[in-house]
PDB file of C-alpha atoms in Angstrom:
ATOM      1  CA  UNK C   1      55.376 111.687 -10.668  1.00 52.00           C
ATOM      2  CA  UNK C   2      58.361 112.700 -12.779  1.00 63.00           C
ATOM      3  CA  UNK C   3      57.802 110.741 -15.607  1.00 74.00           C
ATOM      4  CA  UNK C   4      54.363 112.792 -15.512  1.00 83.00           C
ATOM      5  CA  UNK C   5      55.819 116.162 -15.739  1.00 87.00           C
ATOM      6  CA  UNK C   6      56.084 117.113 -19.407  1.00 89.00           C
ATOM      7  CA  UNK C   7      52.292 116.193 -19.458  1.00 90.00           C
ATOM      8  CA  UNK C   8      51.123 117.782 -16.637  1.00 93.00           C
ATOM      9  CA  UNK C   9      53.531 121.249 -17.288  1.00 95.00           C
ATOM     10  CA  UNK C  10      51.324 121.007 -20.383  1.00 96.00           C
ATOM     11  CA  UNK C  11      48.133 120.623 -19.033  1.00 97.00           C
ATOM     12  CA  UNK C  12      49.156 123.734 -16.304  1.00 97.00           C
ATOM     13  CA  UNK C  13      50.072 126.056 -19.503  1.00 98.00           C
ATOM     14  CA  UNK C  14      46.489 125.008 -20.559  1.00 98.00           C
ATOM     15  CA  UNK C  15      44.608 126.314 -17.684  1.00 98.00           C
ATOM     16  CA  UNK C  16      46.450 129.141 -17.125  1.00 98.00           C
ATOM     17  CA  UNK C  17      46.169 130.539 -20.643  1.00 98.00           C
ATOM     18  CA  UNK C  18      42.867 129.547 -20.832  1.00 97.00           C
ATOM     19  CA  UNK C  19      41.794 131.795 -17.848  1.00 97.00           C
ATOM     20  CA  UNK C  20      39.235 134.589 -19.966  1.00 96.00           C
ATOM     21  CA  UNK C  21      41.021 137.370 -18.216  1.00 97.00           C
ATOM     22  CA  UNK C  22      38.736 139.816 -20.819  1.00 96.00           C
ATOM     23  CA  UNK C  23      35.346 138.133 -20.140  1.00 96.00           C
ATOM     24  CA  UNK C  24      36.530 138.365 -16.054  1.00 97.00           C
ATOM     25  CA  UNK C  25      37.387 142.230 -16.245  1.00 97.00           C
ATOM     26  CA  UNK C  26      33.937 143.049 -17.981  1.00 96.00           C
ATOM     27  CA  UNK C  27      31.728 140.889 -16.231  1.00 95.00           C
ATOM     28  CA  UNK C  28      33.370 142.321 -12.810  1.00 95.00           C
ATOM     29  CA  UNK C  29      34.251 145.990 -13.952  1.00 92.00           C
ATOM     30  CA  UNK C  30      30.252 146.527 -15.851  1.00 93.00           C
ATOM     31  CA  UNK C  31      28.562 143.097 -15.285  1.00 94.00           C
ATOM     32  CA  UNK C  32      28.016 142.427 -19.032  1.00 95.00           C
ATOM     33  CA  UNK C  33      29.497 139.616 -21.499  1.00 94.00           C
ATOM     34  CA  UNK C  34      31.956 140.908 -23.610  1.00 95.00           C
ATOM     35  CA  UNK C  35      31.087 138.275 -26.086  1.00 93.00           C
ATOM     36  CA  UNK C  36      27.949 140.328 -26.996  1.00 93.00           C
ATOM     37  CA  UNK C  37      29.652 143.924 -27.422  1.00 93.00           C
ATOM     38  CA  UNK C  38      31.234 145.473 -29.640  1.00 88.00           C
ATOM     39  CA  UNK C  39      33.640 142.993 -32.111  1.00 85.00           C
ATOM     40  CA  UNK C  40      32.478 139.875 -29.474  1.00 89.00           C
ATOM     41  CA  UNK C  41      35.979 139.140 -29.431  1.00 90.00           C
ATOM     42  CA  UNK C  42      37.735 138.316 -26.264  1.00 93.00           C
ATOM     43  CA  UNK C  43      40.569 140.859 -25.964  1.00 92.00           C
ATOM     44  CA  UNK C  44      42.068 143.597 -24.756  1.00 92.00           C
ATOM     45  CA  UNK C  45      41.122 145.347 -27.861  1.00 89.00           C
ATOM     46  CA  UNK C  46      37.685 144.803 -27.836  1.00 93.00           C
ATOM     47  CA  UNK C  47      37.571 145.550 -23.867  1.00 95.00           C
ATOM     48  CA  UNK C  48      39.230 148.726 -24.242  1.00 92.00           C
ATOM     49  CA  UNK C  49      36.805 150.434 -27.016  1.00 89.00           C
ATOM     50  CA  UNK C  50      33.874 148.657 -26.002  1.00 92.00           C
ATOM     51  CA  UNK C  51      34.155 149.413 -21.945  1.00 94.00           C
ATOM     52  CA  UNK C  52      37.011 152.029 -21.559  1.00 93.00           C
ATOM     53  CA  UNK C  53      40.926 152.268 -21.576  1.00 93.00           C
ATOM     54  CA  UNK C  54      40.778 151.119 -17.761  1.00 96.00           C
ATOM     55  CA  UNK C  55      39.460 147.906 -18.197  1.00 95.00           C
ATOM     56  CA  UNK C  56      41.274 147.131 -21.747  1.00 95.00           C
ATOM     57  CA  UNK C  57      44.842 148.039 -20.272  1.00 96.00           C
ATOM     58  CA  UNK C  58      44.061 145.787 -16.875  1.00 97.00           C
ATOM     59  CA  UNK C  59      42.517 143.044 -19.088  1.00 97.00           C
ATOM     60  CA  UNK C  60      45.846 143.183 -21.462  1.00 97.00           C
ATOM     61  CA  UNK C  61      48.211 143.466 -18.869  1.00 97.00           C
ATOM     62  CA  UNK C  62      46.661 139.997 -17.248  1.00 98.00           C
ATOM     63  CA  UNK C  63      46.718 138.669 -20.888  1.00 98.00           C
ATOM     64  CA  UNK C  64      50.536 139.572 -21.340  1.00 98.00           C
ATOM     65  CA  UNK C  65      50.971 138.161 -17.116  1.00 98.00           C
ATOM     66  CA  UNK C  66      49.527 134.856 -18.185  1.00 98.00           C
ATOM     67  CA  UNK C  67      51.878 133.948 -21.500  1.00 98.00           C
ATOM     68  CA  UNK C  68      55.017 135.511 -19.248  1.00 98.00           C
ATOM     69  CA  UNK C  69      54.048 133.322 -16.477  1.00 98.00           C
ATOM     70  CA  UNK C  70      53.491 129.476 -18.330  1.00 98.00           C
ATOM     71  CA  UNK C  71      56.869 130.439 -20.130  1.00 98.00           C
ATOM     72  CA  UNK C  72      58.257 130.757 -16.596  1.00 98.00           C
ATOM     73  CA  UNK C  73      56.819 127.828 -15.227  1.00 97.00           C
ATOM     74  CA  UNK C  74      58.061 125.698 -17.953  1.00 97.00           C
ATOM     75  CA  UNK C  75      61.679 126.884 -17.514  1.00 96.00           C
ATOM     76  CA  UNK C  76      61.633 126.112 -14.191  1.00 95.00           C
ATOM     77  CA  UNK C  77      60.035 122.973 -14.806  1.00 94.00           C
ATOM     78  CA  UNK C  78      62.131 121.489 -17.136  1.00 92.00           C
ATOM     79  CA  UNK C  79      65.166 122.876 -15.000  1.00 91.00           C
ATOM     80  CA  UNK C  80      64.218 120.269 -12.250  1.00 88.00           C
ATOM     81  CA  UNK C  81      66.461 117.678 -11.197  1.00 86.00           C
ATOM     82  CA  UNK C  82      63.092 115.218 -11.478  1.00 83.00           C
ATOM     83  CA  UNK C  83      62.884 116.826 -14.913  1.00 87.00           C
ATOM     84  CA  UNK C  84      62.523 112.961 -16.543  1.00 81.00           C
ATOM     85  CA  UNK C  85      63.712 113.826 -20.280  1.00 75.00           C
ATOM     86  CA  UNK C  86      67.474 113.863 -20.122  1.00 64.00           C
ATOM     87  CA  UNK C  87      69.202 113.451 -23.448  1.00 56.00           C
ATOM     88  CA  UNK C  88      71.971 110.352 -23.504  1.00 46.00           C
ATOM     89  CA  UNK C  89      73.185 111.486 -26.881  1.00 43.00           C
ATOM     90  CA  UNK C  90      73.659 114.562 -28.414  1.00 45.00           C
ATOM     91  CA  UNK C  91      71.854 114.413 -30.854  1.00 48.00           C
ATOM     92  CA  UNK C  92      68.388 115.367 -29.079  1.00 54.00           C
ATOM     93  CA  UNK C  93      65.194 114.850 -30.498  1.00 68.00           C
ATOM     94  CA  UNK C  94      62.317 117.330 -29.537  1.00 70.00           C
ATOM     95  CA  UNK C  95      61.143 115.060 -26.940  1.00 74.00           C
ATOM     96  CA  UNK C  96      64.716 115.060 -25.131  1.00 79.00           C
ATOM     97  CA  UNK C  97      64.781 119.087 -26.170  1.00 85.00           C
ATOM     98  CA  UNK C  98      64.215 121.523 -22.962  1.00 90.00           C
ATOM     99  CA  UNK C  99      63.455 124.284 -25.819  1.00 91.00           C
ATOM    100  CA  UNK C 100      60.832 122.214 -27.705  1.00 93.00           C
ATOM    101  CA  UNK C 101      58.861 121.975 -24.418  1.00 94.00           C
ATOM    102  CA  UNK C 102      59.437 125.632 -23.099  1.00 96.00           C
ATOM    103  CA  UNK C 103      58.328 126.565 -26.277  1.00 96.00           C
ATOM    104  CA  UNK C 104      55.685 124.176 -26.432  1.00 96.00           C
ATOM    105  CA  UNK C 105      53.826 125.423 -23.501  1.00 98.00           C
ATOM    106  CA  UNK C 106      53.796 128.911 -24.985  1.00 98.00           C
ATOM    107  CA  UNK C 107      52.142 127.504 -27.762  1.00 98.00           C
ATOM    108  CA  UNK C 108      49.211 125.886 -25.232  1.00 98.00           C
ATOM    109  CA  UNK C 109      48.908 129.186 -23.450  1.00 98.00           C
ATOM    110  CA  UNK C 110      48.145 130.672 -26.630  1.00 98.00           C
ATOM    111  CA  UNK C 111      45.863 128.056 -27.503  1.00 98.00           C
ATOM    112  CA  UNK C 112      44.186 128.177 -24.538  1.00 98.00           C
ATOM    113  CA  UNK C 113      43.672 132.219 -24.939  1.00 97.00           C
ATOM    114  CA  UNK C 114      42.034 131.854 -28.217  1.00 97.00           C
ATOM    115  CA  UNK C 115      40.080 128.155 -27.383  1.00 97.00           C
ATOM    116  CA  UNK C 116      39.164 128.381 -23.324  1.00 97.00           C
ATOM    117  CA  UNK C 117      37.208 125.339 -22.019  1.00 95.00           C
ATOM    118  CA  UNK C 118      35.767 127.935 -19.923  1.00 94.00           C
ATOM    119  CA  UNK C 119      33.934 130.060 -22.421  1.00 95.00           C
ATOM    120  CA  UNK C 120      33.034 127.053 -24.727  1.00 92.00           C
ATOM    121  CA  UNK C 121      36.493 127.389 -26.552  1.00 94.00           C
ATOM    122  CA  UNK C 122      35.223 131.067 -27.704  1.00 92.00           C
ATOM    123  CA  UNK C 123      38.898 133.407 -26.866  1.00 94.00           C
ATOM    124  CA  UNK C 124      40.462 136.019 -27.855  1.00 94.00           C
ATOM    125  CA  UNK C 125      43.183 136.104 -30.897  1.00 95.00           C
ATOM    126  CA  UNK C 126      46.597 135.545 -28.741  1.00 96.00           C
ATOM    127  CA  UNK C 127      48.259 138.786 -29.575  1.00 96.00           C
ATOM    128  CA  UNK C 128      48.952 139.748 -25.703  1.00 96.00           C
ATOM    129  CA  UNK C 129      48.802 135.568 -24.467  1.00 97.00           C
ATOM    130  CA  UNK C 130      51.872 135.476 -27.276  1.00 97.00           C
ATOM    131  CA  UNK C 131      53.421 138.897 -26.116  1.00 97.00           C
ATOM    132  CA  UNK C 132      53.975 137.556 -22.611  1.00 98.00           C
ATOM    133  CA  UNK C 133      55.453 134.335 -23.968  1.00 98.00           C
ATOM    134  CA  UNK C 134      57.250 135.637 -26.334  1.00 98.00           C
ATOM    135  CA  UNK C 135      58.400 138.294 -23.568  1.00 97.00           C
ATOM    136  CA  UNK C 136      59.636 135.552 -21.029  1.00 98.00           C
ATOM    137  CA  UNK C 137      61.664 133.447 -24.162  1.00 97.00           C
ATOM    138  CA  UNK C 138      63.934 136.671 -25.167  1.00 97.00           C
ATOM    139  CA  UNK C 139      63.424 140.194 -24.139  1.00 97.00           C
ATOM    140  CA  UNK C 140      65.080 141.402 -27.233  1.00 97.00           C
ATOM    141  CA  UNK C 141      62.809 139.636 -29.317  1.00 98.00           C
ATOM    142  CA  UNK C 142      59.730 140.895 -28.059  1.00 96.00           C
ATOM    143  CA  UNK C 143      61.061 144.501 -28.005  1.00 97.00           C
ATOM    144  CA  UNK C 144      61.444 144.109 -31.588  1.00 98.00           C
ATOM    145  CA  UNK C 145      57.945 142.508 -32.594  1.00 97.00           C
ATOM    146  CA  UNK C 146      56.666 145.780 -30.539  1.00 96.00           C
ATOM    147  CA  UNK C 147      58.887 148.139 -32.558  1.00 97.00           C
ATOM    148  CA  UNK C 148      57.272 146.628 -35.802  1.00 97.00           C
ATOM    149  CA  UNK C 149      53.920 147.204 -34.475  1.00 96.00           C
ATOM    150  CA  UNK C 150      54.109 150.508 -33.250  1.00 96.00           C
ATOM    151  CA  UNK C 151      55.702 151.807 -36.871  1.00 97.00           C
ATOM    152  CA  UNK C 152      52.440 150.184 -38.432  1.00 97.00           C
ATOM    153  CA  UNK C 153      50.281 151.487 -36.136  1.00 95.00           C
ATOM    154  CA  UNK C 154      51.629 155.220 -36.172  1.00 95.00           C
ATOM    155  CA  UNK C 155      51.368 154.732 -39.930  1.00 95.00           C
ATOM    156  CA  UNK C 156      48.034 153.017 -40.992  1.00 95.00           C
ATOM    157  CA  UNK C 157      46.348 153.105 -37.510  1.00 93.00           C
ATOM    158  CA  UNK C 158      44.985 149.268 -38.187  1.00 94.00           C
ATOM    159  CA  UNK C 159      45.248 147.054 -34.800  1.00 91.00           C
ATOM    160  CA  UNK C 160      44.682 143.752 -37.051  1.00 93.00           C
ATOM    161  CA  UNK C 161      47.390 144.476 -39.131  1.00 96.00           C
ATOM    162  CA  UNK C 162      49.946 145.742 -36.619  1.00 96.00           C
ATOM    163  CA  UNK C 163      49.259 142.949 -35.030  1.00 95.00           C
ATOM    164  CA  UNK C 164      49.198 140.032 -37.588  1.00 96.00           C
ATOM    165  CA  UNK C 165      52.625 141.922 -38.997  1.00 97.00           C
ATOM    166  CA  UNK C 166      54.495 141.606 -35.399  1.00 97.00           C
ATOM    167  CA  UNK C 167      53.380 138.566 -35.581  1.00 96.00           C
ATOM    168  CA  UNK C 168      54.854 137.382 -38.394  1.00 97.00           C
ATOM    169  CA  UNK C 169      57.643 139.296 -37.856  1.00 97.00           C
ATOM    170  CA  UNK C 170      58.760 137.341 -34.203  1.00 98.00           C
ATOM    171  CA  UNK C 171      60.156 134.003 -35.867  1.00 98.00           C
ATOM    172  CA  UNK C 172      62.424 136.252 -38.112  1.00 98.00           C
ATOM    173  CA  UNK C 173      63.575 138.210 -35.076  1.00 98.00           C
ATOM    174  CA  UNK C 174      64.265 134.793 -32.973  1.00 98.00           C
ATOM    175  CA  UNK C 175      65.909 132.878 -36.372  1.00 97.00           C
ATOM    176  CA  UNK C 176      68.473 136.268 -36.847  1.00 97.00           C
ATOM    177  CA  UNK C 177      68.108 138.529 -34.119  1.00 97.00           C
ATOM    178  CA  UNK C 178      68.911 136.490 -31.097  1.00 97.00           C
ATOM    179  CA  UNK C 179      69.476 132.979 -32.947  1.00 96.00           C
ATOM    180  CA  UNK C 180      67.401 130.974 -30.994  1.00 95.00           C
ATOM    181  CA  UNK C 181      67.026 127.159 -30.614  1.00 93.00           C
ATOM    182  CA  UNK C 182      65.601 125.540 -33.609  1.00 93.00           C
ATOM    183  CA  UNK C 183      62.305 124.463 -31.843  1.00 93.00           C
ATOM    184  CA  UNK C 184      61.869 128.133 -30.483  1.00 96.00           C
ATOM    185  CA  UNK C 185      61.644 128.750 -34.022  1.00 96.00           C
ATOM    186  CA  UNK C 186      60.016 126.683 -35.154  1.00 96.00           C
ATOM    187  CA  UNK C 187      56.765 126.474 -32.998  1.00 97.00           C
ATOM    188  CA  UNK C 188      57.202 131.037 -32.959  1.00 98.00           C
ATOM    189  CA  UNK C 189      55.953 130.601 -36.559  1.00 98.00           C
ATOM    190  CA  UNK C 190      53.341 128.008 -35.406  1.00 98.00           C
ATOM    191  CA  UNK C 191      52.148 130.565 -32.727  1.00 98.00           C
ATOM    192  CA  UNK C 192      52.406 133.563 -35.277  1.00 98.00           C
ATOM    193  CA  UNK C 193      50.207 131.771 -38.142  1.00 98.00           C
ATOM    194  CA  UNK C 194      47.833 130.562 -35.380  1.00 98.00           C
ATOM    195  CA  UNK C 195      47.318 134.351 -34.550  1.00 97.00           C
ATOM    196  CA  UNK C 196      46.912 135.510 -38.064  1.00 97.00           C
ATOM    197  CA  UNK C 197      44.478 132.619 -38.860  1.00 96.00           C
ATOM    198  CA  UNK C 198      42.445 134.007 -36.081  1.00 95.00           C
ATOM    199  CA  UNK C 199      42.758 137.192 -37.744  1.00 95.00           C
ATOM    200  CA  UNK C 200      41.074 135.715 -40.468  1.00 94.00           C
ATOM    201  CA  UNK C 201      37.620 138.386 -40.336  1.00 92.00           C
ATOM    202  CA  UNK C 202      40.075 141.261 -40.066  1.00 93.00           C
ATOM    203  CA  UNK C 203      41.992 140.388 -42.800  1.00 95.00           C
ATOM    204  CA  UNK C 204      38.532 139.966 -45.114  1.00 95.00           C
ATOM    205  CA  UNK C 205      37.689 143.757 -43.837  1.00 93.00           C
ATOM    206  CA  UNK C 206      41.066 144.713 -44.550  1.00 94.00           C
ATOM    207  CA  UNK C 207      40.662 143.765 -48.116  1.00 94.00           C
ATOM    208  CA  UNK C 208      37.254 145.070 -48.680  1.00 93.00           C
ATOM    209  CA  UNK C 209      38.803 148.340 -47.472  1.00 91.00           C
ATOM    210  CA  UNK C 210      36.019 148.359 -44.360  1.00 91.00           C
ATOM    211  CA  UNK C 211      38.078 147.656 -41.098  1.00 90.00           C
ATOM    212  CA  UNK C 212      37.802 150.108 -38.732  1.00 85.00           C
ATOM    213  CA  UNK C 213      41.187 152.308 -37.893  1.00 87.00           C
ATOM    214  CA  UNK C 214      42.250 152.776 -34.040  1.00 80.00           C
ATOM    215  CA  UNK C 215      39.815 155.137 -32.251  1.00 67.00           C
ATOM    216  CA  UNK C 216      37.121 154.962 -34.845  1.00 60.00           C
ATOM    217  CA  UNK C 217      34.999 151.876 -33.236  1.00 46.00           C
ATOM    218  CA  UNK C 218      35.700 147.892 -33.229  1.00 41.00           C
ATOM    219  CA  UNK C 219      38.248 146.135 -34.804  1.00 38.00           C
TER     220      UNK C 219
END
C-alpha cells in the first residue's frame, strides 16, 4: 500500500475539499439550492447575504475546516515511516519533495471546492478552501493575506477584490515573509491565480463599475 500513498493522499484531499459545505448548510438550514439564489455561487459569501450571517459564518468556517484539515492530513502523511518517496540524493526533485506534495494537496482541496464531483463540478471560488490551507502551511502567512484583505475591505467595501488581492498577495508573503520551500511557492501562486480566474465575473463588474459593495446585495 505504500507505494500507493502519494496517490491516494491525493485522491483524500479531493473528496474532502470537494464536500459542498455551502450547498449542505442551505439545503439543511432553509431547504433550498443555493445554486439558484442570489450570485448562484457556492460560498460563504453568497450563503451569508442570500440566507443570513448564521448560515454564511457556519458554511465558511467548514470551508476554512476542510483546506486546514487536507493540509494536515498530508503532513502527517508524508511524515510516515511507509511514506514511499525518500530522497537518496540531495538534490530532490518534486516527486522526492515532502513540500511539493503537502502543498500539492492544498491545491486539490481547492480544486475540489471550486469543481465538486458532487454538484456536477459547479463550487465555490476557493477563498475560505485556500484560507484553511494556507492557515495549516504557516500561520504567519495567512495572518498576513487577512491583514491585506481587511485594509481593502474597510476601504472599498468590494469582497471580490479583497479577496482576489489576498490572494495574490499569499505567494509574496510565503517567498519573503516566512521564506518558504520553493514548491510552497510555487503551487501558492498556482492556487492564488486559480482563485482570481474564478473571479473572472467579478472582475468584469468591477470594471464596468457595477459590482455590488459589502451589505448592498450579491457579489
Amino acid at each position: 500500500m505504500a507505494p500507493a500513498l502519494p496517490y491516494l493522499l491525493l485522491i483524500a484531499a479531493y473528496l474532502i475539499g470537494s464536500i459542498p459545505f455551502s450547498y449542505l448548510v442551505v439545503k439543511l438550514a432553509a431547504g433550498a439550492d443555493i445554486r439558484y439564489h442570489g450570485s448562484r455561487n457556492v460560498g460563504a459569501t453568497n450563503v451569508a447575504r442570500t440566507f443570513g450571517k448564521v448560515p454564511g459564518v457556519i458554511a465558511l468556517a467548514l470551508d476554512i475546516a476542510k483546506g486546514y484539515a487536507v493540509v494536515a492530513l498530508a503532513v502527517w502523511i508524508v511524515q510516515r515511516p511507509d511514506w514511499p518517496l525518500i530522497a537518496d540524493s540531495a538534490h530532490m526533485s518534486a516527486f522526492y519533495s515532502t513540500s511539493f506534495w503537502v502543498s500539492m494537496a492544498a491545491l486539490v482541496a481547492v480544486l475540489a471546492h471550486m469543481f465538486p464531483v458532487w454538484l456536477r463540478f459547479h463550487g465555490g471560488k476557493g477563498v475560505a478552501t485556500a484560507t484553511g490551507a494556507f492557515l495549516a502551511l504557516d500561520p504567519r502567512v495567512i495572518m498576513a493575506g487577512v491583514l491585506v484583505f481587511l485594509i481593502v475591505i474597510l476601504a472599498t467595501r468590494f469582497v471580490s477584490l479583497a479577496s482576489i488581492l489576498s490572494a495574490s498577495s499569499i505567494p509574496i508573503f510565503f517567498r519573503f515573509l516566512v521564506h518558504a520551500p520553493f514548491w510552497t511557492i510555487i503551487i501558492s501562486i498556482v492556487i492564488a491565480f486559480a482563485i482570481i480566474l474564478k473571479h473572472h465575473s467579478n472582475i468584469a463588474r468591477l470594471a464596468a463599475g457595477t459590482e455590488r459593495r459589502m451589505g448592498k446585495g450579491e457579489e
